[in-house]
PDB file of C-alpha atoms in Angstrom:
ATOM      1  CA  MET A  15      16.491 -13.927  -4.008  1.00 50.00           C
ATOM      2  CA  SER A  16      19.716 -13.707  -5.980  1.00 50.00           C
ATOM      3  CA  LEU A  17      22.236 -10.754  -5.358  1.00 49.00           C
ATOM      4  CA  ILE A  18      21.423  -9.223  -8.509  1.00 53.00           C
ATOM      5  CA  SER A  19      17.540  -9.364  -8.100  1.00 52.00           C
ATOM      6  CA  SER A  20      18.005  -7.735  -4.455  1.00 50.00           C
ATOM      7  CA  LEU A  21      20.494  -5.002  -5.503  1.00 50.00           C
ATOM      8  CA  ARG A  22      17.888  -4.096  -8.294  1.00 57.00           C
ATOM      9  CA  LEU A  23      15.214  -3.950  -5.772  1.00 56.00           C
ATOM     10  CA  VAL A  24      17.210  -1.474  -3.541  1.00 58.00           C
ATOM     11  CA  LEU A  25      18.339   0.242  -6.259  1.00 65.00           C
ATOM     12  CA  SER A  26      14.875   0.879  -7.985  1.00 76.00           C
ATOM     13  CA  ARG A  27      13.941   4.589  -8.779  1.00 84.00           C
ATOM     14  CA  PRO A  28      12.023   6.334  -5.924  1.00 80.00           C
ATOM     15  CA  HIS A  29       8.353   7.126  -6.238  1.00 83.00           C
ATOM     16  CA  PRO A  30       7.776  11.056  -6.819  1.00 85.00           C
ATOM     17  CA  ALA A  31       6.179  11.400  -3.157  1.00 83.00           C
ATOM     18  CA  GLY A  32       9.687  11.024  -2.113  1.00 80.00           C
ATOM     19  CA  ARG A  33      11.488  13.780  -4.157  1.00 85.00           C
ATOM     20  CA  PRO A  34      10.935  16.484  -1.375  1.00 86.00           C
ATOM     21  CA  PHE A  35      12.438  14.494   1.001  1.00 84.00           C
ATOM     22  CA  ILE A  36      15.279  13.314  -1.054  1.00 87.00           C
ATOM     23  CA  TYR A  37      16.318  17.094  -2.498  1.00 88.00           C
ATOM     24  CA  GLY A  38      15.776  18.249   1.284  1.00 90.00           C
ATOM     25  CA  GLY A  39      18.456  15.595   2.753  1.00 88.00           C
ATOM     26  CA  LEU A  40      20.810  16.169  -0.416  1.00 89.00           C
ATOM     27  CA  ALA A  41      20.282  20.143   0.314  1.00 90.00           C
ATOM     28  CA  VAL A  42      21.044  19.567   4.014  1.00 87.00           C
ATOM     29  CA  ALA A  43      24.134  17.639   3.064  1.00 87.00           C
ATOM     30  CA  VAL A  44      25.523  20.327   0.729  1.00 86.00           C
ATOM     31  CA  ILE A  45      24.599  23.518   3.201  1.00 84.00           C
ATOM     32  CA  GLY A  46      26.544  21.482   6.039  1.00 77.00           C
ATOM     33  CA  GLY A  47      29.393  20.633   3.842  1.00 74.00           C
ATOM     34  CA  LEU A  48      29.916  23.875   2.120  1.00 72.00           C
ATOM     35  CA  LEU A  49      28.494  26.340   4.175  1.00 74.00           C
ATOM     36  CA  LEU A  50      28.462  25.149   8.077  1.00 68.00           C
ATOM     37  CA  GLY A  51      31.587  23.385   8.753  1.00 68.00           C
ATOM     38  CA  GLY A  52      30.354  19.994   7.537  1.00 72.00           C
ATOM     39  CA  TRP A  53      28.766  18.869  10.843  1.00 77.00           C
ATOM     40  CA  LEU A  54      25.335  18.559   8.964  1.00 81.00           C
ATOM     41  CA  PHE A  55      27.038  16.812   5.774  1.00 86.00           C
ATOM     42  CA  TRP A  56      26.792  13.111   7.345  1.00 85.00           C
ATOM     43  CA  PRO A  57      23.270  13.686   8.542  1.00 87.00           C
ATOM     44  CA  GLY A  58      22.203  14.728   5.347  1.00 87.00           C
ATOM     45  CA  VAL A  59      23.775  11.930   3.636  1.00 89.00           C
ATOM     46  CA  LEU A  60      22.543   9.178   5.768  1.00 91.00           C
ATOM     47  CA  PHE A  61      18.740  10.925   5.254  1.00 89.00           C
ATOM     48  CA  THR A  62      18.931  10.827   1.896  1.00 90.00           C
ATOM     49  CA  LEU A  63      20.159   7.446   1.810  1.00 90.00           C
ATOM     50  CA  PHE A  64      17.141   6.207   3.511  1.00 87.00           C
ATOM     51  CA  CYS A  65      14.522   8.083   1.755  1.00 86.00           C
ATOM     52  CA  LEU A  66      16.054   6.481  -1.421  1.00 89.00           C
ATOM     53  CA  TYR A  67      15.494   3.118   0.171  1.00 87.00           C
ATOM     54  CA  PHE A  68      11.952   4.076   1.802  1.00 83.00           C
ATOM     55  CA  PHE A  69      10.514   5.437  -0.967  1.00 85.00           C
ATOM     56  CA  ARG A  70      12.042   2.893  -3.625  1.00 89.00           C
ATOM     57  CA  ASP A  71       9.114   1.562  -6.587  1.00 90.00           C
ATOM     58  CA  PRO A  72      10.495  -1.300  -7.797  1.00 90.00           C
ATOM     59  CA  GLU A  73       8.620  -2.822 -10.812  1.00 90.00           C
ATOM     60  CA  ARG A  74       6.252  -5.721 -10.488  1.00 91.00           C
ATOM     61  CA  VAL A  75       5.286  -8.591 -12.455  1.00 89.00           C
ATOM     62  CA  PRO A  76       1.586  -9.817 -12.019  1.00 91.00           C
ATOM     63  CA  PRO A  77       0.837 -13.330 -12.208  1.00 90.00           C
ATOM     64  CA  PRO A  78      -0.296 -14.445 -15.793  1.00 84.00           C
ATOM     65  CA  ARG A  79      -3.621 -15.802 -14.768  1.00 77.00           C
ATOM     66  CA  GLY A  80      -7.256 -14.220 -14.190  1.00 77.00           C
ATOM     67  CA  GLN A  81      -9.625 -14.791 -11.342  1.00 89.00           C
ATOM     68  CA  VAL A  82      -7.607 -13.554  -8.551  1.00 95.00           C
ATOM     69  CA  VAL A  83      -6.979 -11.005  -5.792  1.00 97.00           C
ATOM     70  CA  LEU A  84      -3.360  -9.672  -5.675  1.00 97.00           C
ATOM     71  CA  ALA A  85      -1.877  -8.098  -2.646  1.00 97.00           C
ATOM     72  CA  PRO A  86      -1.995  -4.378  -2.468  1.00 97.00           C
ATOM     73  CA  ALA A  87       1.186  -4.024  -0.668  1.00 95.00           C
ATOM     74  CA  ASP A  88       4.284  -5.384   0.371  1.00 95.00           C
ATOM     75  CA  GLY A  89       4.667  -6.432   3.933  1.00 94.00           C
ATOM     76  CA  ARG A  90       3.439  -9.172   6.702  1.00 95.00           C
ATOM     77  CA  VAL A  91      -0.344 -10.464   7.083  1.00 97.00           C
ATOM     78  CA  VAL A  92      -1.323  -9.578  10.466  1.00 94.00           C
ATOM     79  CA  MET A  93      -4.859 -10.179  10.468  1.00 94.00           C
ATOM     80  CA  ALA A  94      -6.959 -12.289   8.182  1.00 96.00           C
ATOM     81  CA  GLY A  95     -10.864 -12.926   8.748  1.00 95.00           C
ATOM     82  CA  PRO A  96     -14.176 -11.580   8.339  1.00 96.00           C
ATOM     83  CA  ALA A  97     -14.913  -7.709   9.179  1.00 95.00           C
ATOM     84  CA  VAL A  98     -17.191  -5.102   7.845  1.00 94.00           C
ATOM     85  CA  PRO A  99     -16.136  -2.916   5.242  1.00 94.00           C
ATOM     86  CA  PRO A 100     -15.619   0.805   6.047  1.00 93.00           C
ATOM     87  CA  GLU A 101     -18.991   2.608   6.017  1.00 92.00           C
ATOM     88  CA  GLU A 102     -17.881   5.442   3.691  1.00 93.00           C
ATOM     89  CA  LEU A 103     -17.818   3.087   0.746  1.00 95.00           C
ATOM     90  CA  GLY A 104     -21.530   1.958   1.035  1.00 92.00           C
ATOM     91  CA  LEU A 105     -20.835  -1.688   0.590  1.00 94.00           C
ATOM     92  CA  GLY A 106     -23.218  -2.616   3.006  1.00 93.00           C
ATOM     93  CA  PRO A 107     -23.157  -4.064   6.761  1.00 93.00           C
ATOM     94  CA  ALA A 108     -22.444  -7.773   5.658  1.00 94.00           C
ATOM     95  CA  PRO A 109     -19.035  -8.701   6.884  1.00 95.00           C
ATOM     96  CA  ARG A 110     -16.193  -9.727   4.244  1.00 96.00           C
ATOM     97  CA  TYR A 111     -12.929 -11.563   4.284  1.00 97.00           C
ATOM     98  CA  ARG A 112     -10.563  -8.850   5.053  1.00 97.00           C
ATOM     99  CA  VAL A 113      -6.889  -9.343   4.679  1.00 97.00           C
ATOM    100  CA  CYS A 114      -4.374  -6.998   6.585  1.00 96.00           C
ATOM    101  CA  ILE A 115      -0.955  -6.146   5.640  1.00 96.00           C
ATOM    102  CA  PHE A 116       1.118  -4.432   7.888  1.00 93.00           C
ATOM    103  CA  LEU A 117       3.875  -2.195   6.350  1.00 91.00           C
ATOM    104  CA  SER A 118       7.105  -1.686   8.490  1.00 87.00           C
ATOM    105  CA  VAL A 119       9.510   1.200   7.834  1.00 83.00           C
ATOM    106  CA  LEU A 120      11.578  -1.513   5.708  1.00 86.00           C
ATOM    107  CA  ASP A 121       9.014  -2.627   3.183  1.00 90.00           C
ATOM    108  CA  VAL A 122       8.010  -1.059  -0.128  1.00 90.00           C
ATOM    109  CA  HIS A 123       5.272   1.450   0.673  1.00 89.00           C
ATOM    110  CA  VAL A 124       4.038   1.941  -2.790  1.00 93.00           C
ATOM    111  CA  ASN A 125       0.264   0.700  -2.994  1.00 96.00           C
ATOM    112  CA  ARG A 126      -1.055  -1.592  -5.910  1.00 96.00           C
ATOM    113  CA  MET A 127      -4.608  -2.444  -7.257  1.00 97.00           C
ATOM    114  CA  PRO A 128      -5.898  -5.796  -6.249  1.00 97.00           C
ATOM    115  CA  VAL A 129      -7.980  -6.524  -9.259  1.00 96.00           C
ATOM    116  CA  ASP A 130      -9.045  -5.079 -12.405  1.00 96.00           C
ATOM    117  CA  GLY A 131     -12.078  -3.172 -12.581  1.00 96.00           C
ATOM    118  CA  VAL A 132     -13.598   0.472 -12.132  1.00 98.00           C
ATOM    119  CA  VAL A 133     -12.844   2.821  -9.219  1.00 98.00           C
ATOM    120  CA  THR A 134     -16.320   3.687  -7.946  1.00 97.00           C
ATOM    121  CA  ARG A 135     -16.018   5.041  -4.728  1.00 96.00           C
ATOM    122  CA  ILE A 136     -13.015   6.921  -2.531  1.00 97.00           C
ATOM    123  CA  ALA A 137     -13.565   8.245   0.744  1.00 95.00           C
ATOM    124  CA  TYR A 138     -11.084   9.903   3.108  1.00 93.00           C
ATOM    125  CA  ARG A 139     -11.370   9.682   6.559  1.00 89.00           C
ATOM    126  CA  HIS A 140      -9.468  11.711   9.225  1.00 86.00           C
ATOM    127  CA  GLY A 141      -8.399   9.937  12.772  1.00 75.00           C
ATOM    128  CA  ALA A 142      -5.784   8.757  14.976  1.00 69.00           C
ATOM    129  CA  PHE A 143      -2.323   7.030  14.588  1.00 68.00           C
ATOM    130  CA  LEU A 144      -2.209   4.460  16.416  1.00 66.00           C
ATOM    131  CA  ASN A 145      -0.200   1.458  15.817  1.00 65.00           C
ATOM    132  CA  ALA A 146      -1.177   0.134  12.394  1.00 65.00           C
ATOM    133  CA  SER A 147      -1.177  -3.311  13.463  1.00 66.00           C
ATOM    134  CA  LEU A 148      -3.704  -3.215  16.215  1.00 68.00           C
ATOM    135  CA  ASP A 149      -7.025  -4.521  15.106  1.00 71.00           C
ATOM    136  CA  LYS A 150      -8.760  -1.221  16.183  1.00 70.00           C
ATOM    137  CA  ALA A 151      -6.431   0.924  13.892  1.00 70.00           C
ATOM    138  CA  SER A 152      -9.115  -0.198  11.110  1.00 72.00           C
ATOM    139  CA  VAL A 153     -11.914   1.756  12.958  1.00 75.00           C
ATOM    140  CA  ASP A 154      -9.749   4.430  14.620  1.00 72.00           C
ATOM    141  CA  ASN A 155      -7.008   5.801  12.457  1.00 82.00           C
ATOM    142  CA  GLU A 156      -6.790   8.043   9.607  1.00 86.00           C
ATOM    143  CA  ARG A 157      -7.507   6.043   6.457  1.00 91.00           C
ATOM    144  CA  ASN A 158      -8.380   6.392   2.617  1.00 94.00           C
ATOM    145  CA  ALA A 159     -10.680   3.790   1.356  1.00 96.00           C
ATOM    146  CA  LEU A 160     -11.259   2.668  -2.267  1.00 97.00           C
ATOM    147  CA  ALA A 161     -14.363   0.508  -3.782  1.00 97.00           C
ATOM    148  CA  ILE A 162     -13.422  -1.290  -7.279  1.00 98.00           C
ATOM    149  CA  ARG A 163     -15.932  -2.993  -9.104  1.00 97.00           C
ATOM    150  CA  MET A 164     -15.097  -5.962 -11.181  1.00 95.00           C
ATOM    151  CA  PRO A 165     -16.006  -6.731 -14.821  1.00 93.00           C
ATOM    152  CA  ASP A 166     -18.510  -9.298 -13.275  1.00 91.00           C
ATOM    153  CA  GLY A 167     -20.026  -6.812 -10.833  1.00 93.00           C
ATOM    154  CA  ARG A 168     -18.046  -7.770  -7.726  1.00 95.00           C
ATOM    155  CA  ASP A 169     -17.173  -5.174  -5.638  1.00 96.00           C
ATOM    156  CA  VAL A 170     -13.650  -5.098  -3.581  1.00 97.00           C
ATOM    157  CA  ALA A 171     -12.441  -2.764  -1.118  1.00 97.00           C
ATOM    158  CA  VAL A 172      -8.521  -1.683  -0.400  1.00 97.00           C
ATOM    159  CA  VAL A 173      -8.280   0.688   2.658  1.00 96.00           C
ATOM    160  CA  GLN A 174      -4.733   2.485   3.349  1.00 95.00           C
ATOM    161  CA  ILE A 175      -4.491   3.334   6.849  1.00 91.00           C
ATOM    162  CA  ALA A 176      -1.903   5.494   8.533  1.00 85.00           C
ATOM    163  CA  GLY A 177       0.179   4.102  11.310  1.00 71.00           C
ATOM    164  CA  LEU A 178       1.801   5.247  14.373  1.00 68.00           C
ATOM    165  CA  ILE A 179       4.215   7.578  12.533  1.00 63.00           C
ATOM    166  CA  ALA A 180       2.741   7.819   9.329  1.00 56.00           C
ATOM    167  CA  ARG A 181       1.510  11.087   8.418  1.00 61.00           C
ATOM    168  CA  ARG A 182       0.049  11.108   4.966  1.00 78.00           C
ATOM    169  CA  ILE A 183      -1.882   9.102   2.754  1.00 88.00           C
ATOM    170  CA  LEU A 184      -1.533   9.609  -0.832  1.00 90.00           C
ATOM    171  CA  CYS A 185      -3.815   8.166  -3.360  1.00 93.00           C
ATOM    172  CA  HIS A 186      -3.420   8.748  -7.354  1.00 93.00           C
ATOM    173  CA  VAL A 187      -6.797   7.482  -8.867  1.00 96.00           C
ATOM    174  CA  ARG A 188      -9.822   9.027  -9.080  1.00 96.00           C
ATOM    175  CA  GLU A 189     -13.443   7.829  -9.023  1.00 96.00           C
ATOM    176  CA  GLY A 190     -14.542   6.406 -12.642  1.00 96.00           C
ATOM    177  CA  ASP A 191     -10.659   5.422 -13.658  1.00 96.00           C
ATOM    178  CA  GLN A 192     -10.236   2.298 -15.077  1.00 97.00           C
ATOM    179  CA  VAL A 193      -7.914   0.315 -13.419  1.00 97.00           C
ATOM    180  CA  GLN A 194      -5.503  -2.924 -14.011  1.00 95.00           C
ATOM    181  CA  ALA A 195      -4.556  -5.458 -11.097  1.00 95.00           C
ATOM    182  CA  GLY A 196      -0.881  -4.597  -9.903  1.00 94.00           C
ATOM    183  CA  ASP A 197      -0.880  -1.054 -11.131  1.00 95.00           C
ATOM    184  CA  ARG A 198       0.309   1.532  -8.619  1.00 95.00           C
ATOM    185  CA  PHE A 199      -2.591   3.714  -7.403  1.00 96.00           C
ATOM    186  CA  GLY A 200      -0.993   5.559  -3.972  1.00 94.00           C
ATOM    187  CA  ILE A 201       1.785   5.495  -1.259  1.00 91.00           C
ATOM    188  CA  ILE A 202       1.436   5.845   2.736  1.00 86.00           C
ATOM    189  CA  ARG A 203       4.666   7.387   4.173  1.00 77.00           C
ATOM    190  CA  PHE A 204       6.645   5.716   6.705  1.00 71.00           C
ATOM    191  CA  GLY A 205       4.833   3.044   8.280  1.00 65.00           C
ATOM    192  CA  SER A 206       1.372   1.903   7.761  1.00 83.00           C
ATOM    193  CA  ARG A 207      -1.138  -0.850   6.879  1.00 91.00           C
ATOM    194  CA  THR A 208      -3.257  -1.815   3.748  1.00 95.00           C
ATOM    195  CA  ASP A 209      -6.655  -3.768   4.102  1.00 96.00           C
ATOM    196  CA  VAL A 210      -8.272  -5.740   1.316  1.00 97.00           C
ATOM    197  CA  TYR A 211     -11.806  -6.956   1.844  1.00 97.00           C
ATOM    198  CA  LEU A 212     -12.516  -9.898  -0.566  1.00 97.00           C
ATOM    199  CA  PRO A 213     -15.698 -10.060  -2.698  1.00 94.00           C
ATOM    200  CA  GLU A 214     -18.349 -12.879  -2.391  1.00 89.00           C
ATOM    201  CA  GLY A 215     -17.006 -16.125  -3.919  1.00 90.00           C
ATOM    202  CA  ALA A 216     -13.382 -15.400  -2.981  1.00 94.00           C
ATOM    203  CA  ARG A 217     -11.201 -18.198  -1.617  1.00 95.00           C
ATOM    204  CA  PRO A 218      -8.665 -16.686   0.765  1.00 96.00           C
ATOM    205  CA  LEU A 219      -4.915 -18.269  -0.150  1.00 95.00           C
ATOM    206  CA  VAL A 220      -3.017 -16.495   2.857  1.00 95.00           C
ATOM    207  CA  ALA A 221      -2.245 -17.324   6.301  1.00 95.00           C
ATOM    208  CA  VAL A 222      -1.394 -14.650   9.275  1.00 96.00           C
ATOM    209  CA  GLY A 223       2.522 -13.987   9.185  1.00 95.00           C
ATOM    210  CA  GLN A 224       2.662 -14.594   5.498  1.00 96.00           C
ATOM    211  CA  LEU A 225       4.769 -12.189   3.746  1.00 96.00           C
ATOM    212  CA  MET A 226       3.255 -10.205   0.612  1.00 96.00           C
ATOM    213  CA  ILE A 227       4.823  -8.771  -2.380  1.00 95.00           C
ATOM    214  CA  GLY A 228       2.256  -6.247  -3.646  1.00 95.00           C
ATOM    215  CA  GLY A 229       1.038  -6.485  -7.095  1.00 94.00           C
ATOM    216  CA  GLU A 230       2.693 -10.142  -7.219  1.00 95.00           C
ATOM    217  CA  THR A 231       1.316 -12.454  -4.191  1.00 96.00           C
ATOM    218  CA  VAL A 232      -2.199 -13.574  -5.034  1.00 96.00           C
ATOM    219  CA  VAL A 233      -4.469 -13.427  -1.639  1.00 97.00           C
ATOM    220  CA  ALA A 234      -7.579 -15.030  -3.120  1.00 96.00           C
ATOM    221  CA  GLU A 235      -8.797 -17.032  -5.919  1.00 95.00           C
ATOM    222  CA  LEU A 236     -12.300 -16.030  -7.380  1.00 93.00           C
ATOM    223  CA  LEU A 237     -14.671 -18.530  -7.849  1.00 87.00           C
ATOM    224  CA  PRO A 238     -17.277 -18.514 -10.663  1.00 82.00           C
ATOM    225  CA  MET A 239     -20.650 -16.585  -9.367  1.00 73.00           C
ATOM    226  CA  ALA A 240     -23.240 -18.811  -8.842  1.00 66.00           C
ATOM    227  CA  ASN A 241     -26.520 -18.442 -11.794  1.00 59.00           C
ATOM    228  CA  PRO A 242     -29.345 -16.621  -9.937  1.00 45.00           C
ATOM    229  CA  ALA A 243     -32.220 -18.723  -9.578  1.00 42.00           C
TER     230      ALA A 243
END
């Protein structure tokens, strides 16, 4: 990545969810500098800079090819293999190939749609705030699950999972919305995980430890559906 590209990533506009934190940091800096003798100025500035970095929302360009599943988030793949989707989505008890992406506080936290389709189900479930890199976080942690039906009728599930210090999951789409691969659909504040459950006929193209770029990295190739007998 070139220096200019790196600067564009770091200096990209912040997500609207970060505005209260950014404005709050600026207020602390101003009040600390003008009214309280300056002792809160630098903590306020540092907090503001951190929030500008954490809530950055760079533009992403999906690959010019169809029939693929894109990464729904930036971060590192911590698990990949069969798992049953969250029961609240109503996708059945059959295991699907799941890719789990862990987002550290240094990653972009804006979530993006992995495929084109229609949002058929959104289900929020309260829970714990365990380390999001643990396998049991899929079941125990607070989460927001979405089901997306692709034009060919197959379903993809995406789950936003709160982490050890994450305390707020935001989702900006509604059931019935038409979405496109790479579209922004939400954000998780301060460390988290995003899982994607692949549909039938998907060929995974990622490995544990691989770094993902949300809305750009191809997670799986969608193979043609077999003709019904």
